[in-house]
Amino acid sequence: MSAKKYLIVTGTVTYAIKGRDILRKQGIKANVERILSDGANTGCGYSVAVYSSPNKAVELLKLGGVKILEVREKLNNIS
């Protein structure tokens, strides 16, 4: 079974941790994930993974001063 997850790319671990904490305080399940370069301009870095629509999360992060580089959609395998 697969479910979508969204990686909100912040670039730095500091922004990712700050973002995770902001979202958790608002009741949104969020985790910090290390991402590797995939040939895109963002290179290696960190992201905040969320498991529902990222729109509200992105809004909250921007209000909290978290720099967002991009949002990626991924499939999350659930067993």
mmCIF file with all atom_site columns, N, CA and C in Angstrom:
data_model
loop_
_atom_site.group_PDB
_atom_site.id
_atom_site.type_symbol
_atom_site.label_atom_id
_atom_site.label_alt_id
_atom_site.label_comp_id
_atom_site.label_asym_id
_atom_site.label_entity_id
_atom_site.label_seq_id
_atom_site.pdbx_PDB_ins_code
_atom_site.Cartn_x
_atom_site.Cartn_y
_atom_site.Cartn_z
_atom_site.occupancy
_atom_site.B_iso_or_equiv
_atom_site.pdbx_formal_charge
_atom_site.auth_seq_id
_atom_site.auth_comp_id
_atom_site.auth_asym_id
_atom_site.auth_atom_id
_atom_site.pdbx_PDB_model_num
ATOM 1   N N  . MET A 1 1  ? 0.835  -1.168 0.000   1.00 0.00 ? 1  MET A N  1
ATOM 2   C CA . MET A 1 1  ? 0.000  0.000  0.000   1.00 0.00 ? 1  MET A CA 1
ATOM 3   C C  . MET A 1 1  ? 0.889  1.243  0.000   1.00 0.00 ? 1  MET A C  1
ATOM 4   N N  . SER A 1 2  ? 0.527  2.259  -0.739  1.00 0.00 ? 2  SER A N  1
ATOM 5   C CA . SER A 1 2  ? 1.321  3.472  -0.819  1.00 0.00 ? 2  SER A CA 1
ATOM 6   C C  . SER A 1 2  ? 0.489  4.684  -0.440  1.00 0.00 ? 2  SER A C  1
ATOM 7   N N  . ALA A 1 3  ? 1.118  5.623  0.177   1.00 0.00 ? 3  ALA A N  1
ATOM 8   C CA . ALA A 1 3  ? 0.485  6.891  0.517   1.00 0.00 ? 3  ALA A CA 1
ATOM 9   C C  . ALA A 1 3  ? 1.440  8.001  0.118   1.00 0.00 ? 3  ALA A C  1
ATOM 10  N N  . LYS A 1 4  ? 0.900  9.175  -0.118  1.00 0.00 ? 4  LYS A N  1
ATOM 11  C CA . LYS A 1 4  ? 1.752  10.291 -0.502  1.00 0.00 ? 4  LYS A CA 1
ATOM 12  C C  . LYS A 1 4  ? 2.347  10.938 0.729   1.00 0.00 ? 4  LYS A C  1
ATOM 13  N N  . LYS A 1 5  ? 3.556  11.390 0.546   1.00 0.00 ? 5  LYS A N  1
ATOM 14  C CA . LYS A 1 5  ? 4.152  12.269 1.538   1.00 0.00 ? 5  LYS A CA 1
ATOM 15  C C  . LYS A 1 5  ? 4.799  13.404 0.758   1.00 0.00 ? 5  LYS A C  1
ATOM 16  N N  . TYR A 1 6  ? 4.958  14.495 1.419   1.00 0.00 ? 6  TYR A N  1
ATOM 17  C CA . TYR A 1 6  ? 5.507  15.684 0.776   1.00 0.00 ? 6  TYR A CA 1
ATOM 18  C C  . TYR A 1 6  ? 6.757  16.103 1.520   1.00 0.00 ? 6  TYR A C  1
ATOM 19  N N  . LEU A 1 7  ? 7.809  16.377 0.766   1.00 0.00 ? 7  LEU A N  1
ATOM 20  C CA . LEU A 1 7  ? 9.047  16.867 1.348   1.00 0.00 ? 7  LEU A CA 1
ATOM 21  C C  . LEU A 1 7  ? 9.126  18.364 1.095   1.00 0.00 ? 7  LEU A C  1
ATOM 22  N N  . ILE A 1 8  ? 9.123  19.116 2.163   1.00 0.00 ? 8  ILE A N  1
ATOM 23  C CA . ILE A 1 8  ? 9.265  20.565 2.081   1.00 0.00 ? 8  ILE A CA 1
ATOM 24  C C  . ILE A 1 8  ? 10.745 20.841 2.301   1.00 0.00 ? 8  ILE A C  1
ATOM 25  N N  . VAL A 1 9  ? 11.444 21.135 1.209   1.00 0.00 ? 9  VAL A N  1
ATOM 26  C CA . VAL A 1 9  ? 12.898 21.258 1.236   1.00 0.00 ? 9  VAL A CA 1
ATOM 27  C C  . VAL A 1 9  ? 13.298 22.611 1.824   1.00 0.00 ? 9  VAL A C  1
ATOM 28  N N  . THR A 1 10 ? 14.114 22.545 2.881   1.00 0.00 ? 10 THR A N  1
ATOM 29  C CA . THR A 1 10 ? 14.574 23.758 3.559   1.00 0.00 ? 10 THR A CA 1
ATOM 30  C C  . THR A 1 10 ? 16.054 24.015 3.318   1.00 0.00 ? 10 THR A C  1
ATOM 31  N N  . GLY A 1 11 ? 16.791 22.998 2.942   1.00 0.00 ? 11 GLY A N  1
ATOM 32  C CA . GLY A 1 11 ? 18.217 23.160 2.701   1.00 0.00 ? 11 GLY A CA 1
ATOM 33  C C  . GLY A 1 11 ? 19.069 22.903 3.929   1.00 0.00 ? 11 GLY A C  1
ATOM 34  N N  . THR A 1 12 ? 18.733 23.517 5.063   1.00 0.00 ? 12 THR A N  1
ATOM 35  C CA . THR A 1 12 ? 19.566 23.344 6.259   1.00 0.00 ? 12 THR A CA 1
ATOM 36  C C  . THR A 1 12 ? 18.827 22.562 7.334   1.00 0.00 ? 12 THR A C  1
ATOM 37  N N  . VAL A 1 13 ? 19.595 21.881 8.157   1.00 0.00 ? 13 VAL A N  1
ATOM 38  C CA . VAL A 1 13 ? 19.006 21.114 9.244   1.00 0.00 ? 13 VAL A CA 1
ATOM 39  C C  . VAL A 1 13 ? 18.357 22.052 10.265  1.00 0.00 ? 13 VAL A C  1
ATOM 40  N N  . THR A 1 14 ? 18.916 23.239 10.434  1.00 0.00 ? 14 THR A N  1
ATOM 41  C CA . THR A 1 14 ? 18.347 24.205 11.390  1.00 0.00 ? 14 THR A CA 1
ATOM 42  C C  . THR A 1 14 ? 16.932 24.597 10.994  1.00 0.00 ? 14 THR A C  1
ATOM 43  N N  . TYR A 1 15 ? 16.724 24.940 9.718   1.00 0.00 ? 15 TYR A N  1
ATOM 44  C CA . TYR A 1 15 ? 15.387 25.281 9.242   1.00 0.00 ? 15 TYR A CA 1
ATOM 45  C C  . TYR A 1 15 ? 14.453 24.081 9.315   1.00 0.00 ? 15 TYR A C  1
ATOM 46  N N  . ALA A 1 16 ? 14.965 22.890 9.000   1.00 0.00 ? 16 ALA A N  1
ATOM 47  C CA . ALA A 1 16 ? 14.131 21.687 9.023   1.00 0.00 ? 16 ALA A CA 1
ATOM 48  C C  . ALA A 1 16 ? 13.637 21.390 10.440  1.00 0.00 ? 16 ALA A C  1
ATOM 49  N N  . ILE A 1 17 ? 14.517 21.490 11.426  1.00 0.00 ? 17 ILE A N  1
ATOM 50  C CA . ILE A 1 17 ? 14.121 21.233 12.813  1.00 0.00 ? 17 ILE A CA 1
ATOM 51  C C  . ILE A 1 17 ? 13.140 22.290 13.285  1.00 0.00 ? 17 ILE A C  1
ATOM 52  N N  . LYS A 1 18 ? 13.418 23.550 12.974  1.00 0.00 ? 18 LYS A N  1
ATOM 53  C CA . LYS A 1 18 ? 12.498 24.630 13.338  1.00 0.00 ? 18 LYS A CA 1
ATOM 54  C C  . LYS A 1 18 ? 11.127 24.390 12.714  1.00 0.00 ? 18 LYS A C  1
ATOM 55  N N  . GLY A 1 19 ? 11.119 23.993 11.426  1.00 0.00 ? 19 GLY A N  1
ATOM 56  C CA . GLY A 1 19 ? 9.869  23.722 10.726  1.00 0.00 ? 19 GLY A CA 1
ATOM 57  C C  . GLY A 1 19 ? 9.100  22.565 11.322  1.00 0.00 ? 19 GLY A C  1
ATOM 58  N N  . ARG A 1 20 ? 9.804  21.492 11.620  1.00 0.00 ? 20 ARG A N  1
ATOM 59  C CA . ARG A 1 20 ? 9.165  20.326 12.244  1.00 0.00 ? 20 ARG A CA 1
ATOM 60  C C  . ARG A 1 20 ? 8.487  20.725 13.549  1.00 0.00 ? 20 ARG A C  1
ATOM 61  N N  . ASP A 1 21 ? 9.197  21.499 14.361  1.00 0.00 ? 21 ASP A N  1
ATOM 62  C CA . ASP A 1 21 ? 8.655  21.906 15.657  1.00 0.00 ? 21 ASP A CA 1
ATOM 63  C C  . ASP A 1 21 ? 7.430  22.803 15.498  1.00 0.00 ? 21 ASP A C  1
ATOM 64  N N  . ILE A 1 22 ? 7.469  23.728 14.550  1.00 0.00 ? 22 ILE A N  1
ATOM 65  C CA . ILE A 1 22 ? 6.319  24.608 14.279  1.00 0.00 ? 22 ILE A CA 1
ATOM 66  C C  . ILE A 1 22 ? 5.100  23.768 13.908  1.00 0.00 ? 22 ILE A C  1
ATOM 67  N N  . LEU A 1 23 ? 5.293  22.806 13.004  1.00 0.00 ? 23 LEU A N  1
ATOM 68  C CA . LEU A 1 23 ? 4.169  21.997 12.534  1.00 0.00 ? 23 LEU A CA 1
ATOM 69  C C  . LEU A 1 23 ? 3.624  21.089 13.627  1.00 0.00 ? 23 LEU A C  1
ATOM 70  N N  . ARG A 1 24 ? 4.495  20.487 14.402  1.00 0.00 ? 24 ARG A N  1
ATOM 71  C CA . ARG A 1 24 ? 4.043  19.610 15.484  1.00 0.00 ? 24 ARG A CA 1
ATOM 72  C C  . ARG A 1 24 ? 3.214  20.382 16.513  1.00 0.00 ? 24 ARG A C  1
ATOM 73  N N  . LYS A 1 25 ? 3.617  21.617 16.789  1.00 0.00 ? 25 LYS A N  1
ATOM 74  C CA . LYS A 1 25 ? 2.847  22.432 17.747  1.00 0.00 ? 25 LYS A CA 1
ATOM 75  C C  . LYS A 1 25 ? 1.449  22.732 17.224  1.00 0.00 ? 25 LYS A C  1
ATOM 76  N N  . GLN A 1 26 ? 1.276  22.672 15.908  1.00 0.00 ? 26 GLN A N  1
ATOM 77  C CA . GLN A 1 26 ? -0.035 22.903 15.293  1.00 0.00 ? 26 GLN A CA 1
ATOM 78  C C  . GLN A 1 26 ? -0.786 21.592 15.029  1.00 0.00 ? 26 GLN A C  1
ATOM 79  N N  . GLY A 1 27 ? -0.238 20.474 15.508  1.00 0.00 ? 27 GLY A N  1
ATOM 80  C CA . GLY A 1 27 ? -0.900 19.183 15.371  1.00 0.00 ? 27 GLY A CA 1
ATOM 81  C C  . GLY A 1 27 ? -0.694 18.498 14.030  1.00 0.00 ? 27 GLY A C  1
ATOM 82  N N  . ILE A 1 28 ? 0.307  18.931 13.277  1.00 0.00 ? 28 ILE A N  1
ATOM 83  C CA . ILE A 1 28 ? 0.599  18.334 11.972  1.00 0.00 ? 28 ILE A CA 1
ATOM 84  C C  . ILE A 1 28 ? 1.768  17.363 12.135  1.00 0.00 ? 28 ILE A C  1
ATOM 85  N N  . LYS A 1 29 ? 1.573  16.111 11.725  1.00 0.00 ? 29 LYS A N  1
ATOM 86  C CA . LYS A 1 29 ? 2.634  15.113 11.796  1.00 0.00 ? 29 LYS A CA 1
ATOM 87  C C  . LYS A 1 29 ? 3.753  15.532 10.853  1.00 0.00 ? 29 LYS A C  1
ATOM 88  N N  . ALA A 1 30 ? 4.970  15.657 11.380  1.00 0.00 ? 30 ALA A N  1
ATOM 89  C CA . ALA A 1 30 ? 6.103  16.107 10.578  1.00 0.00 ? 30 ALA A CA 1
ATOM 90  C C  . ALA A 1 30 ? 7.389  15.478 11.092  1.00 0.00 ? 30 ALA A C  1
ATOM 91  N N  . ASN A 1 31 ? 8.286  15.170 10.169  1.00 0.00 ? 31 ASN A N  1
ATOM 92  C CA . ASN A 1 31 ? 9.593  14.608 10.499  1.00 0.00 ? 31 ASN A CA 1
ATOM 93  C C  . ASN A 1 31 ? 10.667 15.305 9.674   1.00 0.00 ? 31 ASN A C  1
ATOM 94  N N  . VAL A 1 32 ? 11.888 15.319 10.197  1.00 0.00 ? 32 VAL A N  1
ATOM 95  C CA . VAL A 1 32 ? 13.034 15.838 9.449   1.00 0.00 ? 32 VAL A CA 1
ATOM 96  C C  . VAL A 1 32 ? 13.626 14.690 8.650   1.00 0.00 ? 32 VAL A C  1
ATOM 97  N N  . GLU A 1 33 ? 13.898 14.938 7.369   1.00 0.00 ? 33 GLU A N  1
ATOM 98  C CA . GLU A 1 33 ? 14.526 13.915 6.522   1.00 0.00 ? 33 GLU A CA 1
ATOM 99  C C  . GLU A 1 33 ? 15.696 14.513 5.769   1.00 0.00 ? 33 GLU A C  1
ATOM 100 N N  . ARG A 1 34 ? 16.779 13.767 5.704   1.00 0.00 ? 34 ARG A N  1
ATOM 101 C CA . ARG A 1 34 ? 17.949 14.145 4.911   1.00 0.00 ? 34 ARG A CA 1
ATOM 102 C C  . ARG A 1 34 ? 17.641 13.779 3.471   1.00 0.00 ? 34 ARG A C  1
ATOM 103 N N  . ILE A 1 35 ? 17.945 14.669 2.557   1.00 0.00 ? 35 ILE A N  1
ATOM 104 C CA . ILE A 1 35 ? 17.745 14.364 1.143   1.00 0.00 ? 35 ILE A CA 1
ATOM 105 C C  . ILE A 1 35 ? 19.083 14.447 0.423   1.00 0.00 ? 35 ILE A C  1
ATOM 106 N N  . LEU A 1 36 ? 19.236 13.599 -0.559  1.00 0.00 ? 36 LEU A N  1
ATOM 107 C CA . LEU A 1 36 ? 20.463 13.567 -1.340  1.00 0.00 ? 36 LEU A CA 1
ATOM 108 C C  . LEU A 1 36 ? 20.238 14.261 -2.674  1.00 0.00 ? 36 LEU A C  1
ATOM 109 N N  . SER A 1 37 ? 21.314 14.691 -3.268  1.00 0.00 ? 37 SER A N  1
ATOM 110 C CA . SER A 1 37 ? 21.233 15.362 -4.560  1.00 0.00 ? 37 SER A CA 1
ATOM 111 C C  . SER A 1 37 ? 20.662 14.415 -5.600  1.00 0.00 ? 37 SER A C  1
ATOM 112 N N  . ASP A 1 38 ? 19.722 14.950 -6.389  1.00 0.00 ? 38 ASP A N  1
ATOM 113 C CA . ASP A 1 38 ? 19.144 14.155 -7.484  1.00 0.00 ? 38 ASP A CA 1
ATOM 114 C C  . ASP A 1 38 ? 19.436 14.823 -8.817  1.00 0.00 ? 38 ASP A C  1
ATOM 115 N N  . GLY A 1 39 ? 20.431 15.703 -8.817  1.00 0.00 ? 39 GLY A N  1
ATOM 116 C CA . GLY A 1 39 ? 20.782 16.419 -10.038 1.00 0.00 ? 39 GLY A CA 1
ATOM 117 C C  . GLY A 1 39 ? 20.083 17.757 -10.147 1.00 0.00 ? 39 GLY A C  1
ATOM 118 N N  . ALA A 1 40 ? 19.130 18.023 -9.240  1.00 0.00 ? 40 ALA A N  1
ATOM 119 C CA . ALA A 1 40 ? 18.433 19.311 -9.252  1.00 0.00 ? 40 ALA A CA 1
ATOM 120 C C  . ALA A 1 40 ? 19.336 20.371 -8.634  1.00 0.00 ? 40 ALA A C  1
ATOM 121 N N  . ASN A 1 41 ? 18.930 21.598 -8.724  1.00 0.00 ? 41 ASN A N  1
ATOM 122 C CA . ASN A 1 41 ? 19.733 22.706 -8.222  1.00 0.00 ? 41 ASN A CA 1
ATOM 123 C C  . ASN A 1 41 ? 19.841 22.753 -6.709  1.00 0.00 ? 41 ASN A C  1
ATOM 124 N N  . THR A 1 42 ? 18.979 22.049 -5.987  1.00 0.00 ? 42 THR A N  1
ATOM 125 C CA . THR A 1 42 ? 18.981 22.137 -4.530  1.00 0.00 ? 42 THR A CA 1
ATOM 126 C C  . THR A 1 42 ? 20.123 21.369 -3.892  1.00 0.00 ? 42 THR A C  1
ATOM 127 N N  . GLY A 1 43 ? 20.689 20.368 -4.578  1.00 0.00 ? 43 GLY A N  1
ATOM 128 C CA . GLY A 1 43 ? 21.780 19.600 -4.012  1.00 0.00 ? 43 GLY A CA 1
ATOM 129 C C  . GLY A 1 43 ? 21.339 18.807 -2.799  1.00 0.00 ? 43 GLY A C  1
ATOM 130 N N  . CYS A 1 44 ? 22.307 18.475 -1.939  1.00 0.00 ? 44 CYS A N  1
ATOM 131 C CA . CYS A 1 44 ? 21.991 17.762 -0.705  1.00 0.00 ? 44 CYS A CA 1
ATOM 132 C C  . CYS A 1 44 ? 21.427 18.751 0.296   1.00 0.00 ? 44 CYS A C  1
ATOM 133 N N  . GLY A 1 45 ? 20.639 18.235 1.214   1.00 0.00 ? 45 GLY A N  1
ATOM 134 C CA . GLY A 1 45 ? 20.090 19.121 2.227   1.00 0.00 ? 45 GLY A CA 1
ATOM 135 C C  . GLY A 1 45 ? 19.108 18.400 3.109   1.00 0.00 ? 45 GLY A C  1
ATOM 136 N N  . TYR A 1 46 ? 18.224 19.183 3.702   1.00 0.00 ? 46 TYR A N  1
ATOM 137 C CA . TYR A 1 46 ? 17.241 18.655 4.636   1.00 0.00 ? 46 TYR A CA 1
ATOM 138 C C  . TYR A 1 46 ? 15.846 19.121 4.263   1.00 0.00 ? 46 TYR A C  1
ATOM 139 N N  . SER A 1 47 ? 14.887 18.345 4.704   1.00 0.00 ? 47 SER A N  1
ATOM 140 C CA . SER A 1 47 ? 13.499 18.683 4.421   1.00 0.00 ? 47 SER A CA 1
ATOM 141 C C  . SER A 1 47 ? 12.632 18.324 5.615   1.00 0.00 ? 47 SER A C  1
ATOM 142 N N  . VAL A 1 48 ? 11.418 18.871 5.592   1.00 0.00 ? 48 VAL A N  1
ATOM 143 C CA . VAL A 1 48 ? 10.395 18.509 6.560   1.00 0.00 ? 48 VAL A CA 1
ATOM 144 C C  . VAL A 1 48 ? 9.391  17.647 5.805   1.00 0.00 ? 48 VAL A C  1
ATOM 145 N N  . ALA A 1 49 ? 9.202  16.414 6.252   1.00 0.00 ? 49 ALA A N  1
ATOM 146 C CA . ALA A 1 49 ? 8.249  15.509 5.612   1.00 0.00 ? 49 ALA A CA 1
ATOM 147 C C  . ALA A 1 49 ? 6.891  15.663 6.292   1.00 0.00 ? 49 ALA A C  1
ATOM 148 N N  . VAL A 1 50 ? 5.847  15.852 5.470   1.00 0.00 ? 50 VAL A N  1
ATOM 149 C CA . VAL A 1 50 ? 4.473  15.899 5.969   1.00 0.00 ? 50 VAL A CA 1
ATOM 150 C C  . VAL A 1 50 ? 3.657  14.873 5.197   1.00 0.00 ? 50 VAL A C  1
ATOM 151 N N  . TYR A 1 51 ? 2.579  14.394 5.804   1.00 0.00 ? 51 TYR A N  1
ATOM 152 C CA . TYR A 1 51 ? 1.841  13.271 5.249   1.00 0.00 ? 51 TYR A CA 1
ATOM 153 C C  . TYR A 1 51 ? 0.421  13.620 4.833   1.00 0.00 ? 51 TYR A C  1
ATOM 154 N N  . SER A 1 52 ? 0.158  14.912 4.731   1.00 0.00 ? 52 SER A N  1
ATOM 155 C CA . SER A 1 52 ? -1.123 15.400 4.230   1.00 0.00 ? 52 SER A CA 1
ATOM 156 C C  . SER A 1 52 ? -0.804 16.569 3.303   1.00 0.00 ? 52 SER A C  1
ATOM 157 N N  . SER A 1 53 ? -1.826 17.175 2.763   1.00 0.00 ? 53 SER A N  1
ATOM 158 C CA . SER A 1 53 ? -1.625 18.286 1.840   1.00 0.00 ? 53 SER A CA 1
ATOM 159 C C  . SER A 1 53 ? -0.627 19.293 2.423   1.00 0.00 ? 53 SER A C  1
ATOM 160 N N  . PRO A 1 54 ? 0.377  19.682 1.659   1.00 0.00 ? 54 PRO A N  1
ATOM 161 C CA . PRO A 1 54 ? 1.420  20.557 2.189   1.00 0.00 ? 54 PRO A CA 1
ATOM 162 C C  . PRO A 1 54 ? 1.037  22.041 2.247   1.00 0.00 ? 54 PRO A C  1
ATOM 163 N N  . ASN A 1 55 ? -0.123 22.414 1.711   1.00 0.00 ? 55 ASN A N  1
ATOM 164 C CA . ASN A 1 55 ? -0.469 23.832 1.617   1.00 0.00 ? 55 ASN A CA 1
ATOM 165 C C  . ASN A 1 55 ? -0.473 24.543 2.969   1.00 0.00 ? 55 ASN A C  1
ATOM 166 N N  . LYS A 1 56 ? -1.157 23.976 3.945   1.00 0.00 ? 56 LYS A N  1
ATOM 167 C CA . LYS A 1 56 ? -1.214 24.592 5.277   1.00 0.00 ? 56 LYS A CA 1
ATOM 168 C C  . LYS A 1 56 ? 0.167  24.587 5.922   1.00 0.00 ? 56 LYS A C  1
ATOM 169 N N  . ALA A 1 57 ? 0.906  23.491 5.753   1.00 0.00 ? 57 ALA A N  1
ATOM 170 C CA . ALA A 1 57 ? 2.243  23.393 6.340   1.00 0.00 ? 57 ALA A CA 1
ATOM 171 C C  . ALA A 1 57 ? 3.160  24.473 5.775   1.00 0.00 ? 57 ALA A C  1
ATOM 172 N N  . VAL A 1 58 ? 3.131  24.663 4.468   1.00 0.00 ? 58 VAL A N  1
ATOM 173 C CA . VAL A 1 58 ? 3.968  25.680 3.830   1.00 0.00 ? 58 VAL A CA 1
ATOM 174 C C  . VAL A 1 58 ? 3.610  27.070 4.358   1.00 0.00 ? 58 VAL A C  1
ATOM 175 N N  . GLU A 1 59 ? 2.325  27.340 4.473   1.00 0.00 ? 59 GLU A N  1
ATOM 176 C CA . GLU A 1 59 ? 1.866  28.634 4.991   1.00 0.00 ? 59 GLU A CA 1
ATOM 177 C C  . GLU A 1 59 ? 2.388  28.871 6.414   1.00 0.00 ? 59 GLU A C  1
ATOM 178 N N  . LEU A 1 60 ? 2.262  27.848 7.274   1.00 0.00 ? 60 LEU A N  1
ATOM 179 C CA . LEU A 1 60 ? 2.734  27.969 8.653   1.00 0.00 ? 60 LEU A CA 1
ATOM 180 C C  . LEU A 1 60 ? 4.250  28.163 8.721   1.00 0.00 ? 60 LEU A C  1
ATOM 181 N N  . LEU A 1 61 ? 4.975  27.444 7.877   1.00 0.00 ? 61 LEU A N  1
ATOM 182 C CA . LEU A 1 61 ? 6.430  27.562 7.878   1.00 0.00 ? 61 LEU A CA 1
ATOM 183 C C  . LEU A 1 61 ? 6.870  28.949 7.428   1.00 0.00 ? 61 LEU A C  1
ATOM 184 N N  . LYS A 1 62 ? 6.229  29.466 6.394   1.00 0.00 ? 62 LYS A N  1
ATOM 185 C CA . LYS A 1 62 ? 6.571  30.817 5.928   1.00 0.00 ? 62 LYS A CA 1
ATOM 186 C C  . LYS A 1 62 ? 6.298  31.849 7.015   1.00 0.00 ? 62 LYS A C  1
ATOM 187 N N  . LEU A 1 63 ? 5.155  31.721 7.690   1.00 0.00 ? 63 LEU A N  1
ATOM 188 C CA . LEU A 1 63 ? 4.831  32.632 8.790   1.00 0.00 ? 63 LEU A CA 1
ATOM 189 C C  . LEU A 1 63 ? 5.841  32.523 9.928   1.00 0.00 ? 63 LEU A C  1
ATOM 190 N N  . GLY A 1 64 ? 6.407  31.325 10.100  1.00 0.00 ? 64 GLY A N  1
ATOM 191 C CA . GLY A 1 64 ? 7.387  31.085 11.155  1.00 0.00 ? 64 GLY A CA 1
ATOM 192 C C  . GLY A 1 64 ? 8.810  31.452 10.766  1.00 0.00 ? 64 GLY A C  1
ATOM 193 N N  . GLY A 1 65 ? 9.002  31.948 9.539   1.00 0.00 ? 65 GLY A N  1
ATOM 194 C CA . GLY A 1 65 ? 10.332 32.381 9.111   1.00 0.00 ? 65 GLY A CA 1
ATOM 195 C C  . GLY A 1 65 ? 11.224 31.282 8.574   1.00 0.00 ? 65 GLY A C  1
ATOM 196 N N  . VAL A 1 66 ? 10.644 30.155 8.184   1.00 0.00 ? 66 VAL A N  1
ATOM 197 C CA . VAL A 1 66 ? 11.416 29.050 7.628   1.00 0.00 ? 66 VAL A CA 1
ATOM 198 C C  . VAL A 1 66 ? 11.572 29.257 6.117   1.00 0.00 ? 66 VAL A C  1
ATOM 199 N N  . LYS A 1 67 ? 12.812 29.230 5.647   1.00 0.00 ? 67 LYS A N  1
ATOM 200 C CA . LYS A 1 67 ? 13.090 29.390 4.221   1.00 0.00 ? 67 LYS A CA 1
ATOM 201 C C  . LYS A 1 67 ? 12.785 28.067 3.500   1.00 0.00 ? 67 LYS A C  1
ATOM 202 N N  . ILE A 1 68 ? 11.907 28.137 2.496   1.00 0.00 ? 68 ILE A N  1
ATOM 203 C CA . ILE A 1 68 ? 11.505 26.948 1.745   1.00 0.00 ? 68 ILE A CA 1
ATOM 204 C C  . ILE A 1 68 ? 12.070 27.042 0.338   1.00 0.00 ? 68 ILE A C  1
ATOM 205 N N  . LEU A 1 69 ? 12.783 25.990 -0.075  1.00 0.00 ? 69 LEU A N  1
ATOM 206 C CA . LEU A 1 69 ? 13.368 25.955 -1.415  1.00 0.00 ? 69 LEU A CA 1
ATOM 207 C C  . LEU A 1 69 ? 12.419 25.358 -2.443  1.00 0.00 ? 69 LEU A C  1
ATOM 208 N N  . GLU A 1 70 ? 11.713 24.305 -2.057  1.00 0.00 ? 70 GLU A N  1
ATOM 209 C CA . GLU A 1 70 ? 10.757 23.648 -2.952  1.00 0.00 ? 70 GLU A CA 1
ATOM 210 C C  . GLU A 1 70 ? 9.937  22.632 -2.174  1.00 0.00 ? 70 GLU A C  1
ATOM 211 N N  . VAL A 1 71 ? 8.875  22.140 -2.811  1.00 0.00 ? 71 VAL A N  1
ATOM 212 C CA . VAL A 1 71 ? 8.050  21.077 -2.242  1.00 0.00 ? 71 VAL A CA 1
ATOM 213 C C  . VAL A 1 71 ? 8.049  19.921 -3.230  1.00 0.00 ? 71 VAL A C  1
ATOM 214 N N  . ARG A 1 72 ? 8.385  18.729 -2.746  1.00 0.00 ? 72 ARG A N  1
ATOM 215 C CA . ARG A 1 72 ? 8.425  17.528 -3.589  1.00 0.00 ? 72 ARG A CA 1
ATOM 216 C C  . ARG A 1 72 ? 7.368  16.540 -3.113  1.00 0.00 ? 72 ARG A C  1
ATOM 217 N N  . GLU A 1 73 ? 6.720  15.887 -4.063  1.00 0.00 ? 73 GLU A N  1
ATOM 218 C CA . GLU A 1 73 ? 5.750  14.838 -3.737  1.00 0.00 ? 73 GLU A CA 1
ATOM 219 C C  . GLU A 1 73 ? 6.439  13.488 -3.889  1.00 0.00 ? 73 GLU A C  1
ATOM 220 N N  . LYS A 1 74 ? 6.261  12.620 -2.906  1.00 0.00 ? 74 LYS A N  1
ATOM 221 C CA . LYS A 1 74 ? 6.867  11.284 -2.961  1.00 0.00 ? 74 LYS A CA 1
ATOM 222 C C  . LYS A 1 74 ? 5.837  10.252 -2.562  1.00 0.00 ? 74 LYS A C  1
ATOM 223 N N  . LEU A 1 75 ? 6.023  9.023  -3.015  1.00 0.00 ? 75 LEU A N  1
ATOM 224 C CA . LEU A 1 75 ? 5.205  7.913  -2.558  1.00 0.00 ? 75 LEU A CA 1
ATOM 225 C C  . LEU A 1 75 ? 5.883  7.323  -1.339  1.00 0.00 ? 75 LEU A C  1
ATOM 226 N N  . ASN A 1 76 ? 5.100  7.034  -0.322  1.00 0.00 ? 76 ASN A N  1
ATOM 227 C CA . ASN A 1 76 ? 5.585  6.478  0.921   1.00 0.00 ? 76 ASN A CA 1
ATOM 228 C C  . ASN A 1 76 ? 5.009  5.071  1.041   1.00 0.00 ? 76 ASN A C  1
ATOM 229 N N  . ASN A 1 77 ? 5.855  4.052  0.957   1.00 0.00 ? 77 ASN A N  1
ATOM 230 C CA . ASN A 1 77 ? 5.372  2.665  1.049   1.00 0.00 ? 77 ASN A CA 1
ATOM 231 C C  . ASN A 1 77 ? 5.006  2.344  2.483   1.00 0.00 ? 77 ASN A C  1
ATOM 232 N N  . ILE A 1 78 ? 3.790  1.866  2.663   1.00 0.00 ? 78 ILE A N  1
ATOM 233 C CA . ILE A 1 78 ? 3.284  1.496  3.980   1.00 0.00 ? 78 ILE A CA 1
ATOM 234 C C  . ILE A 1 78 ? 3.013  -0.016 3.970   1.00 0.00 ? 78 ILE A C  1
ATOM 235 N N  . SER A 1 79 ? 3.573  -0.706 4.940   1.00 0.00 ? 79 SER A N  1
ATOM 236 C CA . SER A 1 79 ? 3.367  -2.168 5.015   1.00 0.00 ? 79 SER A CA 1
ATOM 237 C C  . SER A 1 79 ? 2.403  -2.498 6.114   1.00 0.00 ? 79 SER A C  1
#
